[in-house]
Every structure is written in structure tokens, then in C-alpha cells.
Amino acid sequence: MKNYVTPVRDRVPLGQKAAFGAGHLVLNLLPGALGVFMFFLLTAFGMDPFLAGLLGGLPRIFDALTDPIMGFISDNTNSKWGRRRPYIFVGAILSGILFAVLWQMDPNDSQNYNFWYFLIMSMVFLIGNTMFATPLVGLGYEMTSDYNERTRLMAFSQTIGQIAWMIVPWFWIIISDPNMLPISAEDVSRIASLGLSEVDSAKVTLEAVQANGVRKLSIIVGIACLILGVLPAFFCKGIDSANMENRKKITFSTLGSNLMDLFKGIAQVSKNKPFLKLCGATFLVFNGFQMVASFSFFIIVFYMFEGSYADAGNWPAWFSTVTAIVTAFGVIPIVTLLANKFGKRQAFIISTALSIVGYILKWWAFDKDNPYLLFMPIPFMAFGLGGLFTLMMSMTADVCDLDELENGMPRKEGTFGAIYWWMVKLGQALALVLGGAVLKFVGFDGAAVQQTAETMTSLRLADVIIPSVTAGIAILIMWSYSLSESRAKKIKEQLIERRGEL
């Protein structure tokens, strides 16, 4: 192990780490819950699949536009509470409230009404969520200037964030279980008065149960996100905005020049070669994983249990939950140790290579005779995303120092964070499209009770090959990453010599 010890002034207290981690729990819980709830647009609210697809895609385009703007605003804000915390506080409140409001739809309303209600409320929700998420990411980049403490901070926050993925898989069960979130007596009476056959009555009852479950659970999720989301605003500390030079005065009268400054900042960020490598590697690893994320569910149901959802039971949920547990309490601590001992680049290469081993092991893990083999590849696979976001967020903080050295003030943590997460969101959106294309290519029929043997073999091969190839390319990209620990520390010394400690 290295003999270097982080100075006390550069250490982030445990309370601040916990508050920052609470914010990251919200960052994971909201999109995780959104992904589950979107499915019930089809089954509970009767939305046409094409319209549901538009509701999933159009808001993402809008979100991609707002992220860099919010990053620029928070970079240039001057207040007695700092650059980021006022937005985090307001954004957390708006995110929690608007998420709950977003899902207060009625399946008895027309499809056209529900479509426009959901589309408009999605845009409003994303404004609040961007106001929370983008400054929170930027705040994390500036909470410490120490190379190793940045990794420890991001590891802690990612560990807390994984709790969301231990919970989210069970939303499927909670929403569809009439005993957990029962429908009202009025709904029961209404369905009984329709005089439907037993089969049709069961179908209508299930739709009512799911719609009720979505509405009630969204309120619970919204309240939890509001409470957890405001904690970073109260307890985390970033750079004192009074120490920042060359901030832009943001007013409506200077809107045109502000936009020009925003574009110049994005152009400067885009010329930062280490940052481009981080974005490229993230895009590949995350996109490869997300593209096949749903394949495991289909393979469990249609290959292992021959199309029986009842026999598959809770196996898909346990697969996701155990992955999150292993990531949080096994992988992230190991990745942190690797980064402290060998450096962040080397830790990324090692962890990504281990994830490839896990992806390959999936070929033998989906065993019809022994379902418990499902858990065999998880300790290796978990190194993929567990190592990715722990290390990449830490390395992005190092890149912010390099940018200040090359381009001066103001520091652009918000802009870097916005562009980095824009790449993540772009990868996720592209993964949804390409994942569907792969399913179509292999001949998968979601309406069929069973799939052909050829289809399942092709799907299993895609499940192994796609993430392995993208992860391998990401390793090649990061092989020449040049911002090492020694260089990062030298940059820090040069910055302190230039403008003192922030």
C-alpha cells in the first residue's frame, strides 16, 4: 500500500458523506422507479405501445437540453449558501412532489388526456429533477481536492445509491399485489356493477389494482426522495462561491451572452482529452450493460422456466437485488482499495476485465436444473457498473482541476457533470432502442407463451457477447488515459500556488 495519507483538511467528514450518499440514493431511486412505473402505462392505464414509447423518449430529449444549462447556472451562482446547495434544496422538493403528481392518472380518462397529462408533467418533473441532480453531481466534484479522498467519497455515495436497486425490483410485486396496496371499496363496487364475465372481471380488477398501486407507491417514493434529497443541501459543503473568479452574471438581459458563454464552456470541456476518454468508456460500458439488461429477465422466464411467469416467481427480482447487494458491500470497497493501491486507471481496467468474466459465465449460469447458479456470475458482473461510476466520477473531479489549470476560473464542475451524465442518458436511450432491435433480430415474440430454441440460443449469445465487446473496447480507450495520481497531485499544487486553497 502507498504511504500517502490524506491531509485532515481534505477529508470529507462521515456526516457529509452520508448526506451526499442520501442524495445519490435519490439519483438512483427516481429513475429506477420511473423505469418500473413506465411498464404500467401499458397494463394499468391502457396506453398504446407507440405512445408509451414517445412518453419514454421525448422527455429524454428535453432533459438533454436542460442539463448543460443547469450546470452552467450553478457554476456561476454566487450566494451565501454556496453555488449548488440552494438548487439542491429546491430541486429535491420539486422532484419529490412532481414525481408523485406525475402518476396521479386515472385509467378511466381518455388515452389522449393521459398522454398529454403525462408528457407535460414529465417535462415539469424533469426541470425539478435537473435542478436537483446536476448541482448535486457538481457538488460532489468539489467537496474535496484530494485524489484518493475523491474515490472514497464517490465509493461511499455509490454504496448508498445501490440501496435503491435493492428496493426497486420489488416494486413490480408491490404494485400488482392487491393485499399490499388495496383498491378502494368504490372501485370494487364499480367493477362488480359492470356485470362482466369472470375472466374479464379479473382483468379489469388487475388493471385497477395496478393503477392504484402506481398512484400510492409514487407518493411514498416522492416523500422519501424529498426527505433524503434535501440532506445534501443542509449538510454538505463545497467551494465557497466568494472565492470564485470570472463568474458570469446571469440575468434575462444578458441571456444572449450567457448562452454564448455556455457554448464556449461546452467547447472547452469537449477539448479535454482525458474527459472524452471517460465519457467514451462510460458510454460503452453502460450502454453495453443496459442494452441486455432486460435479456436476463426474458432468459429466466422463457429459457429456464419455459415461459411460465408463475414458475419464474421472484427469481428475476432476487437476481437484481443480490446484484445490488454484492455491488454495494463487496465490489465498491474492493474497487476503492484497488484505486488507492494501483491508481484509478488501473482499477478501472481490472474491474472492467472482471466484469467480462462475469458476462461470459452467464452462459452456464442460466441452468434449467439448478436456478441457484444464477448467482454465480454476479460477483464478477457487479464490477462493471460498480467500478464504472465509483471511478469515473472520481476521475471527473480530477479533470475539473485540469480544466481550471488550462482555462482558468470559474471552475466548471456543473458543466462537466451535466455533460458526463448527458452521455449516460444518451447511452441509456440508445440502449433501449438497440435492445429492442436485438430482440426483433433474434425473433423474440413477447406475446408468445414460449420461444423457439433458436431464438433463446441467439438471445443468450447476445446477452454474453454485447456487454463483453463494449467493455473490452472501453478498456482499450482507457489504456492510454493520462491523468495519473502523480500528475493530478502536481496539478493541484500548481493551482494552489496560483490562487491559494479554495
Short mmCIF file of C-alpha atoms in Angstrom, two decimals:
data_model
loop_
_atom_site.label_atom_id
_atom_site.label_comp_id
_atom_site.label_asym_id
_atom_site.label_seq_id
_atom_site.Cartn_x
_atom_site.Cartn_y
_atom_site.Cartn_z
CA MET A 1 0.00 0.00 0.00
CA LYS A 2 1.07 3.58 -0.58
CA ASN A 3 2.35 5.61 2.37
CA TYR A 4 0.42 8.73 1.33
CA VAL A 5 -2.08 9.92 3.95
CA THR A 6 -4.85 12.34 3.05
CA PRO A 7 -4.46 15.62 4.98
CA VAL A 8 -7.18 16.29 7.55
CA ARG A 9 -8.33 19.42 5.71
CA ASP A 10 -9.03 17.36 2.58
CA ARG A 11 -11.04 14.64 4.34
CA VAL A 12 -14.82 14.67 3.99
CA PRO A 13 -16.49 14.04 7.38
CA LEU A 14 -18.69 10.96 7.67
CA GLY A 15 -21.82 13.06 8.14
CA GLN A 16 -21.22 14.90 4.87
CA LYS A 17 -20.52 11.62 3.08
CA ALA A 18 -23.78 10.20 4.42
CA ALA A 19 -25.75 13.27 3.30
CA PHE A 20 -24.14 13.15 -0.15
CA GLY A 21 -24.93 9.43 -0.28
CA ALA A 22 -28.58 10.18 0.55
CA GLY A 23 -28.65 12.44 -2.49
CA HIS A 24 -27.28 9.62 -4.63
CA LEU A 25 -29.91 7.28 -3.26
CA VAL A 26 -32.46 9.71 -4.72
CA LEU A 27 -30.50 9.90 -8.01
CA ASN A 28 -30.88 6.12 -8.33
CA LEU A 29 -34.34 5.68 -6.83
CA LEU A 30 -36.16 8.12 -9.11
CA PRO A 31 -35.01 6.69 -12.48
CA GLY A 32 -35.29 3.14 -11.12
CA ALA A 33 -38.88 3.70 -10.01
CA LEU A 34 -39.64 5.54 -13.25
CA GLY A 35 -38.41 2.56 -15.28
CA VAL A 36 -40.72 0.18 -13.41
CA PHE A 37 -43.72 2.51 -13.42
CA MET A 38 -43.43 3.14 -17.18
CA PHE A 39 -44.34 -0.51 -17.79
CA PHE A 40 -47.72 0.05 -16.14
CA LEU A 41 -48.59 2.78 -18.62
CA LEU A 42 -49.41 -0.17 -20.89
CA THR A 43 -51.09 -2.58 -18.48
CA ALA A 44 -52.77 -0.28 -15.93
CA PHE A 45 -53.56 2.84 -17.95
CA GLY A 46 -54.14 1.26 -21.37
CA MET A 47 -51.59 3.37 -23.21
CA ASP A 48 -50.82 2.44 -26.81
CA PRO A 49 -47.25 0.98 -27.01
CA PHE A 50 -46.19 3.57 -29.59
CA LEU A 51 -47.47 6.44 -27.44
CA ALA A 52 -45.80 4.90 -24.38
CA GLY A 53 -42.56 4.83 -26.34
CA LEU A 54 -42.94 8.52 -27.14
CA LEU A 55 -43.52 9.24 -23.46
CA GLY A 56 -40.27 7.46 -22.70
CA GLY A 57 -38.23 9.17 -25.45
CA LEU A 58 -39.46 12.76 -25.84
CA PRO A 59 -38.75 13.83 -22.23
CA ARG A 60 -35.19 12.49 -22.56
CA ILE A 61 -34.54 14.89 -25.44
CA PHE A 62 -35.80 17.77 -23.31
CA ASP A 63 -33.69 16.55 -20.37
CA ALA A 64 -30.56 16.56 -22.53
CA LEU A 65 -31.10 20.27 -23.27
CA THR A 66 -31.67 21.34 -19.67
CA ASP A 67 -28.69 19.58 -18.06
CA PRO A 68 -25.88 21.77 -19.51
CA ILE A 69 -27.90 24.92 -18.84
CA MET A 70 -28.37 23.98 -15.19
CA GLY A 71 -24.69 23.09 -14.91
CA PHE A 72 -23.70 26.48 -16.29
CA ILE A 73 -26.10 28.30 -13.93
CA SER A 74 -24.82 26.52 -10.83
CA ASP A 75 -21.17 27.05 -11.87
CA ASN A 76 -21.78 30.80 -11.98
CA THR A 77 -24.06 31.23 -8.96
CA ASN A 78 -22.91 33.37 -6.01
CA SER A 79 -24.87 33.05 -2.78
CA LYS A 80 -24.15 32.84 0.93
CA TRP A 81 -25.24 29.17 0.78
CA GLY A 82 -22.77 28.32 -1.99
CA ARG A 83 -23.10 27.59 -5.70
CA ARG A 84 -25.01 24.32 -5.55
CA ARG A 85 -26.96 23.92 -2.32
CA PRO A 86 -29.88 26.32 -2.97
CA TYR A 87 -30.71 24.47 -6.18
CA ILE A 88 -30.35 21.07 -4.50
CA PHE A 89 -32.79 22.11 -1.77
CA VAL A 90 -35.45 23.46 -4.12
CA GLY A 91 -34.87 20.72 -6.70
CA ALA A 92 -35.29 17.93 -4.13
CA ILE A 93 -38.64 19.33 -3.01
CA LEU A 94 -39.84 19.75 -6.59
CA SER A 95 -38.59 16.29 -7.62
CA GLY A 96 -40.42 14.51 -4.80
CA ILE A 97 -43.70 16.37 -5.22
CA LEU A 98 -43.74 16.28 -9.02
CA PHE A 99 -42.88 12.57 -9.21
CA ALA A 100 -45.96 11.79 -7.15
CA VAL A 101 -48.14 14.19 -9.15
CA LEU A 102 -46.85 12.68 -12.42
CA TRP A 103 -48.51 9.33 -11.67
CA GLN A 104 -51.88 10.53 -10.37
CA MET A 105 -53.65 9.39 -13.53
CA ASP A 106 -56.98 7.63 -13.88
CA PRO A 107 -57.33 4.69 -16.30
CA ASN A 108 -60.93 5.78 -16.89
CA ASP A 109 -59.75 9.02 -18.50
CA SER A 110 -59.19 9.02 -22.24
CA GLN A 111 -55.88 7.84 -23.65
CA ASN A 112 -55.39 11.23 -25.30
CA TYR A 113 -55.85 13.05 -21.97
CA ASN A 114 -53.46 10.74 -20.12
CA PHE A 115 -50.87 11.06 -22.88
CA TRP A 116 -50.77 14.86 -22.74
CA TYR A 117 -51.02 14.94 -18.95
CA PHE A 118 -48.06 12.59 -18.60
CA LEU A 119 -45.98 14.32 -21.30
CA ILE A 120 -46.44 17.80 -19.84
CA MET A 121 -45.91 16.66 -16.25
CA SER A 122 -42.79 14.72 -17.33
CA MET A 123 -41.28 17.94 -18.68
CA VAL A 124 -42.12 19.80 -15.47
CA PHE A 125 -40.77 16.94 -13.33
CA LEU A 126 -37.51 16.86 -15.29
CA ILE A 127 -36.95 20.58 -14.69
CA GLY A 128 -37.18 19.98 -10.95
CA ASN A 129 -35.07 16.85 -11.15
CA THR A 130 -32.38 18.59 -13.22
CA MET A 131 -32.33 21.42 -10.68
CA PHE A 132 -31.53 18.78 -8.06
CA ALA A 133 -29.33 16.27 -9.88
CA THR A 134 -26.91 18.46 -11.85
CA PRO A 135 -25.81 20.67 -8.91
CA LEU A 136 -25.56 17.58 -6.67
CA VAL A 137 -23.11 15.92 -9.06
CA GLY A 138 -21.12 19.16 -9.32
CA LEU A 139 -21.08 19.49 -5.53
CA GLY A 140 -19.50 16.04 -5.22
CA TYR A 141 -16.67 17.04 -7.53
CA GLU A 142 -15.73 19.98 -5.31
CA MET A 143 -16.22 18.54 -1.79
CA THR A 144 -12.56 17.54 -1.63
CA SER A 145 -9.48 18.29 -3.70
CA ASP A 146 -7.62 15.12 -2.65
CA TYR A 147 -7.03 12.46 -5.32
CA ASN A 148 -7.79 9.47 -3.06
CA GLU A 149 -10.49 11.08 -0.91
CA ARG A 150 -12.47 11.74 -4.08
CA THR A 151 -12.57 8.00 -4.73
CA ARG A 152 -13.61 7.27 -1.16
CA LEU A 153 -16.37 9.88 -1.34
CA MET A 154 -17.73 8.51 -4.61
CA ALA A 155 -17.46 4.93 -3.34
CA PHE A 156 -19.46 5.83 -0.24
CA SER A 157 -22.15 7.60 -2.28
CA GLN A 158 -22.38 4.76 -4.80
CA THR A 159 -22.75 2.24 -1.96
CA ILE A 160 -25.69 4.19 -0.54
CA GLY A 161 -27.10 4.62 -4.05
CA GLN A 162 -27.18 0.85 -4.56
CA ILE A 163 -29.83 0.58 -1.85
CA ALA A 164 -32.27 1.90 -4.46
CA TRP A 165 -31.54 -1.09 -6.70
CA MET A 166 -32.13 -3.48 -3.79
CA ILE A 167 -35.61 -1.98 -3.41
CA VAL A 168 -36.76 -1.17 -6.96
CA PRO A 169 -37.09 -4.78 -8.27
CA TRP A 170 -39.75 -5.43 -5.64
CA PHE A 171 -41.92 -2.56 -6.91
CA TRP A 172 -43.21 -4.97 -9.57
CA ILE A 173 -44.62 -7.18 -6.82
CA ILE A 174 -45.89 -4.37 -4.57
CA ILE A 175 -47.81 -2.66 -7.39
CA SER A 176 -49.53 -5.86 -8.54
CA ASP A 177 -50.36 -7.27 -5.09
CA PRO A 178 -53.91 -6.25 -4.03
CA ASN A 179 -53.11 -7.06 -0.39
CA MET A 180 -50.21 -4.60 -0.12
CA LEU A 181 -51.90 -1.52 -1.62
CA PRO A 182 -55.61 -2.47 -1.75
CA ILE A 183 -58.05 -0.71 -4.04
CA SER A 184 -60.91 1.32 -2.60
CA ALA A 185 -64.35 -0.07 -1.84
CA GLU A 186 -65.73 2.26 -4.51
CA ASP A 187 -63.55 0.60 -7.16
CA VAL A 188 -64.64 -2.85 -6.02
CA SER A 189 -68.30 -1.83 -6.26
CA ARG A 190 -67.77 -0.18 -9.65
CA ILE A 191 -66.18 -3.31 -11.13
CA ALA A 192 -68.91 -5.54 -9.65
CA SER A 193 -71.60 -3.32 -11.19
CA LEU A 194 -70.20 -3.80 -14.69
CA GLY A 195 -71.61 -7.33 -14.89
CA LEU A 196 -68.50 -8.75 -16.58
CA SER A 197 -67.60 -12.39 -17.03
CA GLU A 198 -65.23 -13.92 -14.51
CA VAL A 199 -62.25 -13.63 -16.87
CA ASP A 200 -63.00 -10.01 -17.86
CA SER A 201 -63.70 -9.05 -14.25
CA ALA A 202 -60.32 -10.46 -13.20
CA LYS A 203 -58.62 -8.46 -15.97
CA VAL A 204 -60.34 -5.19 -15.02
CA THR A 205 -59.61 -5.81 -11.35
CA LEU A 206 -55.91 -6.36 -12.08
CA GLU A 207 -55.80 -3.09 -14.06
CA ALA A 208 -57.44 -1.27 -11.14
CA VAL A 209 -55.03 -2.84 -8.66
CA GLN A 210 -52.02 -1.83 -10.73
CA ALA A 211 -53.24 1.74 -11.32
CA ASN A 212 -53.96 2.11 -7.61
CA GLY A 213 -50.56 0.63 -6.75
CA VAL A 214 -48.74 3.04 -9.07
CA ARG A 215 -50.57 6.08 -7.65
CA LYS A 216 -49.99 5.17 -4.00
CA LEU A 217 -46.42 3.93 -4.36
CA SER A 218 -45.44 7.05 -6.31
CA ILE A 219 -46.49 9.16 -3.31
CA ILE A 220 -44.37 7.03 -0.97
CA VAL A 221 -41.37 7.26 -3.33
CA GLY A 222 -41.88 11.02 -3.74
CA ILE A 223 -41.93 11.65 0.02
CA ALA A 224 -38.82 9.52 0.55
CA CYS A 225 -36.95 11.35 -2.23
CA LEU A 226 -37.96 14.76 -0.86
CA ILE A 227 -36.71 13.96 2.65
CA LEU A 228 -33.47 12.33 1.52
CA GLY A 229 -32.85 14.85 -1.25
CA VAL A 230 -32.68 17.95 0.96
CA LEU A 231 -29.99 16.43 3.22
CA PRO A 232 -27.01 17.38 0.96
CA ALA A 233 -28.28 20.98 0.89
CA PHE A 234 -28.13 21.14 4.69
CA PHE A 235 -25.00 19.15 5.50
CA CYS A 236 -22.61 19.09 2.51
CA LYS A 237 -20.02 21.78 1.85
CA GLY A 238 -18.49 22.75 -1.47
CA ILE A 239 -16.23 25.55 -2.63
CA ASP A 240 -17.11 28.97 -1.17
CA SER A 241 -18.59 30.85 -4.11
CA ALA A 242 -16.91 34.04 -2.85
CA ASN A 243 -13.57 32.51 -3.88
CA MET A 244 -14.63 32.01 -7.48
CA GLU A 245 -13.39 34.46 -10.08
CA ASN A 246 -14.76 35.34 -13.51
CA ARG A 247 -18.31 34.20 -12.81
CA LYS A 248 -20.90 35.24 -15.36
CA LYS A 249 -23.72 37.50 -14.21
CA ILE A 250 -26.85 35.55 -15.16
CA THR A 251 -29.90 37.73 -15.86
CA PHE A 252 -32.58 37.87 -18.55
CA SER A 253 -30.93 40.95 -20.02
CA THR A 254 -27.67 39.06 -20.53
CA LEU A 255 -29.33 35.88 -21.82
CA GLY A 256 -27.70 36.03 -25.25
CA SER A 257 -24.16 36.49 -23.94
CA ASN A 258 -24.82 33.84 -21.29
CA LEU A 259 -25.71 31.32 -23.97
CA MET A 260 -22.51 32.17 -25.83
CA ASP A 261 -20.53 31.62 -22.62
CA LEU A 262 -22.33 28.31 -22.14
CA PHE A 263 -21.38 27.15 -25.64
CA LYS A 264 -17.78 28.28 -25.10
CA GLY A 265 -17.67 26.30 -21.86
CA ILE A 266 -19.04 23.20 -23.57
CA ALA A 267 -16.46 23.63 -26.34
CA GLN A 268 -13.65 23.83 -23.77
CA VAL A 269 -14.95 20.73 -22.00
CA SER A 270 -15.16 18.90 -25.34
CA LYS A 271 -11.46 19.55 -25.98
CA ASN A 272 -10.42 17.93 -22.71
CA LYS A 273 -8.96 14.62 -23.92
CA PRO A 274 -8.96 12.77 -20.56
CA PHE A 275 -12.61 13.73 -20.08
CA LEU A 276 -13.52 12.50 -23.56
CA LYS A 277 -11.96 9.15 -22.70
CA LEU A 278 -14.04 8.97 -19.52
CA CYS A 279 -17.20 9.73 -21.49
CA GLY A 280 -16.36 7.22 -24.22
CA ALA A 281 -15.59 4.42 -21.78
CA THR A 282 -18.72 5.16 -19.75
CA PHE A 283 -20.88 5.20 -22.86
CA LEU A 284 -19.58 1.79 -23.92
CA VAL A 285 -19.71 0.01 -20.57
CA PHE A 286 -23.07 1.43 -19.53
CA ASN A 287 -24.65 1.14 -22.98
CA GLY A 288 -23.49 -2.46 -23.36
CA PHE A 289 -24.87 -3.41 -19.97
CA GLN A 290 -28.18 -1.58 -20.42
CA MET A 291 -28.74 -2.99 -23.90
CA VAL A 292 -29.00 -6.51 -22.49
CA ALA A 293 -30.37 -5.61 -19.04
CA SER A 294 -33.85 -6.95 -19.83
CA PHE A 295 -32.49 -10.07 -21.51
CA SER A 296 -31.79 -11.76 -18.17
CA PHE A 297 -35.47 -11.48 -17.25
CA PHE A 298 -36.55 -13.00 -20.57
CA ILE A 299 -33.98 -15.79 -20.35
CA ILE A 300 -35.05 -16.67 -16.82
CA VAL A 301 -38.73 -16.80 -17.80
CA PHE A 302 -38.60 -18.29 -21.30
CA TYR A 303 -35.45 -20.46 -21.15
CA MET A 304 -35.18 -21.61 -17.56
CA PHE A 305 -38.92 -21.80 -16.81
CA GLU A 306 -40.21 -22.34 -20.37
CA GLY A 307 -42.47 -19.29 -20.48
CA SER A 308 -44.12 -19.71 -17.06
CA TYR A 309 -44.15 -16.40 -15.19
CA ALA A 310 -45.63 -18.19 -12.19
CA ASP A 311 -42.75 -20.69 -12.00
CA ALA A 312 -40.20 -17.91 -12.53
CA GLY A 313 -41.72 -16.21 -9.50
CA ASN A 314 -39.31 -13.92 -7.65
CA TRP A 315 -36.12 -15.22 -9.31
CA PRO A 316 -35.70 -12.11 -11.54
CA ALA A 317 -36.20 -9.80 -8.55
CA TRP A 318 -33.71 -11.73 -6.45
CA PHE A 319 -31.21 -11.66 -9.32
CA SER A 320 -31.35 -7.84 -9.41
CA THR A 321 -31.40 -7.42 -5.63
CA VAL A 322 -28.43 -9.72 -5.00
CA THR A 323 -26.50 -7.88 -7.73
CA ALA A 324 -27.09 -4.57 -5.93
CA ILE A 325 -26.08 -6.06 -2.55
CA VAL A 326 -22.86 -7.54 -3.94
CA THR A 327 -22.07 -4.25 -5.72
CA ALA A 328 -22.63 -2.13 -2.61
CA PHE A 329 -20.90 -4.20 0.03
CA GLY A 330 -18.40 -6.23 -1.97
CA VAL A 331 -17.39 -4.65 -5.26
CA ILE A 332 -17.25 -0.94 -4.39
CA PRO A 333 -14.95 -1.40 -1.35
CA ILE A 334 -12.64 -3.62 -3.42
CA VAL A 335 -12.55 -1.10 -6.29
CA THR A 336 -11.70 1.65 -3.80
CA LEU A 337 -8.78 -0.37 -2.46
CA LEU A 338 -7.57 -1.10 -6.00
CA ALA A 339 -7.72 2.60 -6.89
CA ASN A 340 -5.77 3.62 -3.79
CA LYS A 341 -3.10 0.98 -4.40
CA PHE A 342 -2.73 0.93 -8.19
CA GLY A 343 -4.39 4.15 -9.38
CA LYS A 344 -7.82 4.82 -10.86
CA ARG A 345 -7.00 3.88 -14.46
CA GLN A 346 -5.61 0.52 -13.45
CA ALA A 347 -8.54 -0.09 -11.11
CA PHE A 348 -10.94 0.58 -13.99
CA ILE A 349 -9.13 -1.84 -16.29
CA ILE A 350 -9.09 -4.58 -13.62
CA SER A 351 -12.74 -4.13 -12.63
CA THR A 352 -13.96 -3.98 -16.24
CA ALA A 353 -11.97 -7.10 -17.13
CA LEU A 354 -13.55 -8.92 -14.18
CA SER A 355 -16.99 -7.88 -15.42
CA ILE A 356 -16.24 -9.53 -18.78
CA VAL A 357 -15.56 -12.77 -16.90
CA GLY A 358 -18.99 -12.42 -15.30
CA TYR A 359 -20.72 -11.79 -18.62
CA ILE A 360 -19.15 -14.94 -20.08
CA LEU A 361 -20.15 -17.02 -17.03
CA LYS A 362 -23.80 -16.16 -17.71
CA TRP A 363 -23.79 -18.78 -20.46
CA TRP A 364 -23.54 -21.51 -17.79
CA ALA A 365 -25.41 -19.65 -15.04
CA PHE A 366 -28.88 -19.84 -16.63
CA ASP A 367 -29.36 -23.53 -15.85
CA LYS A 368 -32.80 -25.13 -16.08
CA ASP A 369 -31.91 -27.77 -13.50
CA ASN A 370 -30.26 -25.50 -10.93
CA PRO A 371 -31.66 -21.95 -10.67
CA TYR A 372 -29.21 -21.08 -7.89
CA LEU A 373 -26.44 -20.95 -10.49
CA LEU A 374 -27.99 -17.59 -11.45
CA PHE A 375 -25.95 -16.02 -8.69
CA MET A 376 -22.60 -17.45 -9.88
CA PRO A 377 -21.61 -14.62 -12.29
CA ILE A 378 -22.90 -11.77 -10.09
CA PRO A 379 -19.66 -11.21 -8.08
CA PHE A 380 -17.81 -10.69 -11.38
CA MET A 381 -20.52 -8.83 -13.34
CA ALA A 382 -21.02 -6.36 -10.50
CA PHE A 383 -17.53 -4.97 -11.10
CA GLY A 384 -18.85 -3.46 -14.35
CA LEU A 385 -21.16 -0.70 -13.15
CA GLY A 386 -19.88 -0.77 -9.56
CA GLY A 387 -16.38 0.11 -10.67
CA LEU A 388 -17.52 2.36 -13.50
CA PHE A 389 -19.38 5.07 -11.59
CA THR A 390 -17.18 4.95 -8.49
CA LEU A 391 -14.04 5.58 -10.54
CA MET A 392 -15.40 7.74 -13.35
CA MET A 393 -16.99 10.27 -11.01
CA SER A 394 -13.75 10.46 -9.03
CA MET A 395 -11.72 10.89 -12.22
CA THR A 396 -14.09 13.59 -13.49
CA ALA A 397 -13.30 15.59 -10.35
CA ASP A 398 -9.59 15.32 -11.28
CA VAL A 399 -10.43 16.50 -14.79
CA CYS A 400 -12.09 19.63 -13.34
CA ASP A 401 -8.70 20.56 -11.83
CA LEU A 402 -7.03 20.11 -15.21
CA ASP A 403 -9.63 22.34 -16.84
CA GLU A 404 -9.05 25.11 -14.28
CA LEU A 405 -5.30 24.89 -14.89
CA GLU A 406 -5.76 25.19 -18.65
CA ASN A 407 -8.74 27.57 -18.86
CA GLY A 408 -8.87 29.39 -15.52
CA MET A 409 -11.92 30.34 -13.48
CA PRO A 410 -14.74 29.77 -12.99
CA ARG A 411 -14.47 26.07 -12.25
CA LYS A 412 -16.92 24.03 -14.32
CA GLU A 413 -17.91 21.09 -12.09
CA GLY A 414 -21.56 21.62 -13.01
CA THR A 415 -20.86 21.69 -16.74
CA PHE A 416 -18.60 18.63 -16.59
CA GLY A 417 -21.19 16.76 -14.52
CA ALA A 418 -24.00 17.73 -16.87
CA ILE A 419 -22.16 16.61 -19.99
CA TYR A 420 -20.98 13.37 -18.37
CA TRP A 421 -24.49 12.42 -17.28
CA TRP A 422 -25.86 13.51 -20.62
CA MET A 423 -23.64 10.80 -22.10
CA VAL A 424 -25.05 8.31 -19.60
CA LYS A 425 -28.62 9.28 -20.50
CA LEU A 426 -27.82 9.15 -24.22
CA GLY A 427 -26.39 5.68 -23.72
CA GLN A 428 -29.48 4.58 -21.84
CA ALA A 429 -31.81 5.92 -24.53
CA LEU A 430 -29.77 4.30 -27.29
CA ALA A 431 -29.65 1.05 -25.33
CA LEU A 432 -33.45 0.92 -25.19
CA VAL A 433 -33.63 1.29 -28.97
CA LEU A 434 -30.82 -1.15 -29.77
CA GLY A 435 -32.02 -3.65 -27.17
CA GLY A 436 -35.40 -3.75 -28.88
CA ALA A 437 -33.72 -4.13 -32.25
CA VAL A 438 -31.71 -7.12 -30.96
CA LEU A 439 -34.89 -8.75 -29.62
CA LYS A 440 -36.52 -8.32 -33.02
CA PHE A 441 -33.43 -9.60 -34.83
CA VAL A 442 -33.28 -12.84 -32.81
CA GLY A 443 -37.02 -13.41 -33.38
CA PHE A 444 -38.23 -12.83 -29.83
CA ASP A 445 -42.05 -12.63 -29.58
CA GLY A 446 -43.23 -11.07 -26.34
CA ALA A 447 -46.83 -12.20 -26.96
CA ALA A 448 -45.85 -15.86 -27.37
CA VAL A 449 -46.18 -18.31 -24.49
CA GLN A 450 -42.90 -19.97 -25.50
CA GLN A 451 -39.93 -19.01 -27.67
CA THR A 452 -38.15 -21.21 -30.20
CA ALA A 453 -34.88 -22.90 -29.24
CA GLU A 454 -33.06 -20.90 -31.93
CA THR A 455 -34.39 -17.62 -30.57
CA MET A 456 -33.29 -18.41 -27.00
CA THR A 457 -29.83 -19.53 -28.14
CA SER A 458 -29.37 -16.31 -30.10
CA LEU A 459 -30.66 -14.23 -27.19
CA ARG A 460 -28.28 -15.93 -24.75
CA LEU A 461 -25.35 -15.35 -27.11
CA ALA A 462 -26.27 -11.66 -27.43
CA ASP A 463 -26.56 -11.46 -23.63
CA VAL A 464 -22.93 -12.59 -23.35
CA ILE A 465 -21.26 -11.07 -26.40
CA ILE A 466 -22.64 -7.50 -26.45
CA PRO A 467 -21.55 -6.32 -22.97
CA SER A 468 -18.26 -8.23 -23.25
CA VAL A 469 -17.33 -6.50 -26.51
CA THR A 470 -18.31 -2.99 -25.37
CA ALA A 471 -16.43 -3.46 -22.09
CA GLY A 472 -13.36 -4.66 -23.99
CA ILE A 473 -13.39 -1.56 -26.23
CA ALA A 474 -13.73 0.62 -23.12
CA ILE A 475 -10.56 -0.97 -21.69
CA LEU A 476 -8.70 -0.11 -24.91
CA ILE A 477 -9.86 3.52 -24.67
CA MET A 478 -8.77 3.87 -21.04
CA TRP A 479 -5.43 2.17 -21.63
CA SER A 480 -3.90 5.49 -22.69
CA TYR A 481 -5.70 7.64 -20.06
CA SER A 482 -3.01 10.09 -18.96
CA LEU A 483 -4.27 11.78 -15.78
CA SER A 484 -2.38 9.67 -13.23
CA GLU A 485 -2.17 10.23 -9.48
CA SER A 486 1.22 11.94 -9.70
CA ARG A 487 0.02 14.28 -12.44
CA ALA A 488 -3.22 15.06 -10.59
CA LYS A 489 -1.29 15.99 -7.44
CA LYS A 490 1.09 18.17 -9.42
CA ILE A 491 -1.88 19.99 -10.98
CA LYS A 492 -3.34 20.56 -7.51
CA GLU A 493 -0.03 22.06 -6.32
CA GLN A 494 0.08 24.39 -9.33
CA LEU A 495 -3.49 25.56 -8.69
CA ILE A 496 -2.80 26.25 -5.02
CA GLU A 497 0.32 28.19 -5.96
CA ARG A 498 -1.73 30.21 -8.44
CA ARG A 499 -4.85 31.08 -6.40
CA GLY A 500 -4.39 29.53 -2.95
CA GLU A 501 -6.68 26.99 -1.25
CA LEU A 502 -10.38 27.18 -2.12
#
